[in-house]
């Protein structure tokens, strides 16, 4: 069975990606391989951060691996918070504070269009590959729902009336940015 390290310890992301790749490919988290390093994410693009994380793991473990980076890109804010989504309200990675800040920035703003964009960087036999997944939607005016993480309570994907946090993981994992990116990654792996 092919084995890949997914450079994350985020349980939500792991479950989401494992569900997509199925049982034919084994995915190991950073915890699974005993990696406790605080992997730097200092690039100013999602692509740069995903590559930075994947290269860190590849250089340390010399094993096929992939990493992802995601941003919420809000049209009326010229794509912010984007690559800075995790620390929008400061360094604490506090989702509640991040949502509060975003809702505040959008107070009185008509255009609520936004998209989640995920980039996966895969390093396979030393060669780098990028895959992108995008889901379009809008930012609600108040929080709804308790499932998921991050900005899920305020993001309503196009074609739905519920936020990601209301629809729950099962549906979200079929239509999310990360699901779309992971599907592309998975398709590629299946052609090997
Ligand atoms: P990351 O660097 O890929 O972990 O994503 C950066 C930030 O984007 C996270 O800290 C979350 O705030 C937000 N984010 C990423 N993916 C999602 C998602 O699926 N739903 C809601 N927020 C997300």
Short mmCIF file of C-alpha atoms and ligand atoms in Angstrom, two decimals:
data_model
loop_
_atom_site.label_atom_id
_atom_site.label_comp_id
_atom_site.label_asym_id
_atom_site.label_seq_id
_atom_site.Cartn_x
_atom_site.Cartn_y
_atom_site.Cartn_z
CA UNK A 1 0.00 0.00 0.00
CA UNK A 2 1.27 3.47 -0.87
CA UNK A 3 2.06 5.61 2.15
CA UNK A 4 2.09 9.39 2.41
CA UNK A 5 2.74 11.75 5.27
CA UNK A 6 0.13 14.50 5.50
CA UNK A 7 1.93 17.42 7.16
CA UNK A 8 -0.85 18.25 9.61
CA UNK A 9 -2.16 17.41 13.05
CA UNK A 10 -5.56 18.96 12.41
CA UNK A 11 -7.99 16.09 13.09
CA UNK A 12 -10.72 17.64 10.93
CA UNK A 13 -8.40 17.86 7.93
CA UNK A 14 -7.07 14.36 8.46
CA UNK A 15 -10.55 12.83 8.60
CA UNK A 16 -11.65 14.82 5.56
CA UNK A 17 -8.70 13.74 3.45
CA UNK A 18 -8.67 10.12 4.67
CA UNK A 19 -12.35 9.81 3.75
CA UNK A 20 -11.56 10.97 0.21
CA UNK A 21 -8.48 8.88 -0.50
CA UNK A 22 -10.15 5.77 0.92
CA UNK A 23 -8.38 2.63 2.03
CA UNK A 24 -6.02 2.20 -0.91
CA UNK A 25 -3.61 4.84 0.30
CA UNK A 26 -2.27 5.08 3.84
CA UNK A 27 -2.07 8.57 5.31
CA UNK A 28 0.14 9.29 8.29
CA UNK A 29 -0.16 12.49 10.31
CA UNK A 30 2.77 14.34 11.87
CA UNK A 31 1.78 12.82 15.19
CA UNK A 32 1.86 9.33 13.64
CA UNK A 33 5.50 9.80 12.64
CA UNK A 34 6.47 11.47 15.94
CA UNK A 35 7.15 14.86 14.37
CA UNK A 36 6.70 17.58 16.96
CA UNK A 37 8.33 20.38 15.01
CA UNK A 38 6.57 23.67 14.66
CA UNK A 39 6.71 23.76 10.86
CA UNK A 40 7.13 27.30 9.54
CA UNK A 41 4.42 28.84 7.35
CA UNK A 42 6.01 32.15 6.48
CA UNK A 43 5.26 32.49 2.76
CA UNK A 44 2.85 35.12 1.50
CA UNK A 45 0.84 32.77 -0.73
CA UNK A 46 -1.09 29.57 -0.09
CA UNK A 47 1.09 27.81 -2.67
CA UNK A 48 4.24 29.01 -0.91
CA UNK A 49 3.06 27.83 2.50
CA UNK A 50 1.89 24.43 1.27
CA UNK A 51 5.26 23.88 -0.45
CA UNK A 52 7.16 25.13 2.59
CA UNK A 53 5.43 22.61 4.85
CA UNK A 54 5.80 19.71 2.41
CA UNK A 55 9.49 20.51 1.80
CA UNK A 56 10.15 20.65 5.54
CA UNK A 57 8.75 17.14 6.01
CA UNK A 58 10.42 15.76 2.89
CA UNK A 59 13.80 17.14 3.91
CA UNK A 60 13.46 15.73 7.43
CA UNK A 61 11.99 12.30 6.63
CA UNK A 62 12.76 11.64 2.92
CA UNK A 63 9.30 10.18 2.44
CA UNK A 64 6.53 11.02 0.01
CA UNK A 65 4.37 13.64 1.64
CA UNK A 66 1.89 16.41 1.08
CA UNK A 67 0.74 19.53 2.87
CA UNK A 68 -2.13 21.93 2.43
CA UNK A 69 -2.82 25.54 3.08
CA UNK A 70 -6.20 27.21 2.99
CA UNK A 71 -7.44 30.75 2.96
CA UNK A 72 -10.80 32.45 3.04
CA UNK A 73 -10.76 35.09 0.28
CA UNK A 74 -13.40 37.80 0.65
CA UNK A 75 -14.18 39.79 -2.49
CA UNK A 76 -15.02 43.10 -0.78
CA UNK A 77 -11.76 42.89 1.20
CA UNK A 78 -9.58 42.34 -1.88
CA UNK A 79 -9.03 38.70 -1.01
CA UNK A 80 -8.33 39.16 2.72
CA UNK A 81 -7.88 37.40 5.08
CA UNK A 82 -6.48 34.96 2.48
CA UNK A 83 -3.17 33.45 3.43
CA UNK A 84 -3.49 35.15 6.84
CA UNK A 85 -6.84 33.50 7.69
CA UNK A 86 -5.56 31.63 10.76
CA UNK A 87 -4.16 34.79 12.38
CA UNK A 88 -6.56 37.40 11.05
CA UNK A 89 -7.32 38.74 14.54
CA UNK A 90 -3.83 38.18 15.94
CA UNK A 91 -1.39 35.41 16.51
CA UNK A 92 -3.59 33.28 18.74
CA UNK A 93 -5.28 31.24 15.96
CA UNK A 94 -8.56 32.11 17.63
CA UNK A 95 -11.49 31.26 15.32
CA UNK A 96 -13.98 33.17 17.40
CA UNK A 97 -11.88 36.36 17.29
CA UNK A 98 -11.21 35.86 13.56
CA UNK A 99 -14.95 35.61 12.79
CA UNK A 100 -15.69 38.62 14.98
CA UNK A 101 -13.12 40.68 13.10
CA UNK A 102 -14.41 39.57 9.69
CA UNK A 103 -18.04 40.30 10.59
CA UNK A 104 -16.94 43.69 11.85
CA UNK A 105 -15.03 44.47 8.63
CA UNK A 106 -18.11 43.53 6.60
CA UNK A 107 -20.61 45.55 8.66
CA UNK A 108 -22.78 47.51 6.23
CA UNK A 109 -21.04 45.90 3.22
CA UNK A 110 -23.49 44.62 0.59
CA UNK A 111 -21.07 42.38 -1.29
CA UNK A 112 -20.60 39.28 0.89
CA UNK A 113 -19.04 37.11 -1.86
CA UNK A 114 -16.19 34.92 -0.67
CA UNK A 115 -14.40 31.71 -1.48
CA UNK A 116 -12.35 29.15 0.36
CA UNK A 117 -9.25 28.15 -1.56
CA UNK A 118 -7.04 25.20 -0.66
CA UNK A 119 -3.71 24.35 -2.20
CA UNK A 120 -2.15 20.91 -1.75
CA UNK A 121 1.57 20.53 -2.36
CA UNK A 122 2.67 16.95 -2.99
CA UNK A 123 6.27 15.79 -3.04
CA UNK A 124 6.51 12.42 -4.71
CA UNK A 125 9.93 10.88 -5.40
CA UNK A 126 11.37 14.35 -4.87
CA UNK A 127 9.16 16.01 -7.50
CA UNK A 128 6.69 18.76 -6.55
CA UNK A 129 3.05 18.95 -7.68
CA UNK A 130 0.31 21.47 -6.79
CA UNK A 131 -3.47 20.90 -6.67
CA UNK A 132 -6.12 23.54 -6.00
CA UNK A 133 -9.68 23.33 -4.69
CA UNK A 134 -12.09 26.28 -4.54
CA UNK A 135 -15.59 26.59 -3.14
CA UNK A 136 -17.53 29.81 -3.76
CA UNK A 137 -20.11 31.24 -1.39
CA UNK A 138 -20.92 34.17 0.85
CA UNK A 139 -20.35 35.39 4.39
CA UNK A 140 -23.45 35.32 6.56
CA UNK A 141 -24.22 38.22 8.91
CA UNK A 142 -24.31 36.05 12.04
CA UNK A 143 -22.91 32.67 13.09
CA UNK A 144 -24.98 29.55 12.47
CA UNK A 145 -24.16 25.98 13.49
CA UNK A 146 -21.58 24.26 15.62
CA UNK A 147 -19.91 21.65 13.38
CA UNK A 148 -16.58 22.04 11.60
CA UNK A 149 -13.99 24.63 12.55
CA UNK A 150 -12.54 28.02 11.65
CA UNK A 151 -14.91 30.22 9.69
CA UNK A 152 -17.49 27.45 9.09
CA UNK A 153 -20.30 29.14 11.12
CA UNK A 154 -20.34 32.17 8.78
CA UNK A 155 -19.68 30.63 5.34
CA UNK A 156 -22.64 29.61 3.15
CA UNK A 157 -21.53 27.75 0.01
CA UNK A 158 -23.31 28.56 -3.28
CA UNK A 159 -26.35 26.37 -3.89
CA UNK A 160 -27.06 25.90 -0.17
CA UNK A 161 -28.89 27.86 2.52
CA UNK A 162 -26.93 26.54 5.48
CA UNK A 163 -23.44 27.44 6.67
CA UNK A 164 -20.71 24.77 6.60
CA UNK A 165 -21.14 24.53 10.39
CA UNK A 166 -24.86 23.81 10.06
CA UNK A 167 -24.62 21.23 7.30
CA UNK A 168 -22.20 19.05 9.27
CA UNK A 169 -19.05 17.23 8.29
CA UNK A 170 -20.55 14.61 6.00
CA UNK A 171 -21.99 17.04 3.47
CA UNK A 172 -19.22 19.60 3.92
CA UNK A 173 -16.60 16.96 3.19
CA UNK A 174 -18.23 16.23 -0.16
CA UNK A 175 -18.27 19.81 -1.42
CA UNK A 176 -15.52 21.68 0.42
CA UNK A 177 -12.46 23.40 -1.04
CA UNK A 178 -10.27 20.81 0.68
CA UNK A 179 -12.40 17.97 -0.69
CA UNK A 180 -12.06 19.34 -4.23
CA UNK A 181 -8.30 19.77 -3.85
CA UNK A 182 -7.92 16.34 -2.23
CA UNK A 183 -9.96 14.75 -5.03
CA UNK A 184 -7.52 16.16 -7.59
CA UNK A 185 -4.58 14.95 -5.52
CA UNK A 186 -6.18 11.54 -5.17
CA UNK A 187 -6.95 11.23 -8.88
CA UNK A 188 -3.31 11.96 -9.59
CA UNK A 189 -2.13 9.36 -7.07
CA UNK A 190 -4.42 6.77 -8.62
CA UNK A 191 -2.77 7.21 -12.01
CA UNK A 192 0.63 6.19 -10.62
P1 LIG B 1 -4.81 26.25 7.27
O1 LIG B 1 -3.55 27.04 7.24
O2 LIG B 1 -5.00 25.41 6.09
O3 LIG B 1 -4.96 25.49 8.55
O4 LIG B 1 -6.02 27.25 7.24
C1 LIG B 1 -5.90 28.56 7.70
C2 LIG B 1 -7.15 29.01 8.41
O5 LIG B 1 -8.22 29.03 7.48
C3 LIG B 1 -7.61 28.10 9.54
O6 LIG B 1 -7.01 28.44 10.75
C4 LIG B 1 -9.09 28.39 9.57
O7 LIG B 1 -9.34 29.55 10.30
C5 LIG B 1 -9.39 28.65 8.12
N1 LIG B 1 -9.91 27.42 7.48
C6 LIG B 1 -9.21 26.50 6.79
N2 LIG B 1 -10.02 25.52 6.35
C7 LIG B 1 -11.26 25.84 6.80
C8 LIG B 1 -12.52 25.21 6.69
O8 LIG B 1 -12.71 24.14 6.09
N3 LIG B 1 -13.55 25.84 7.27
C9 LIG B 1 -13.42 27.02 7.94
N4 LIG B 1 -12.27 27.64 8.09
C10 LIG B 1 -11.19 27.06 7.52
#
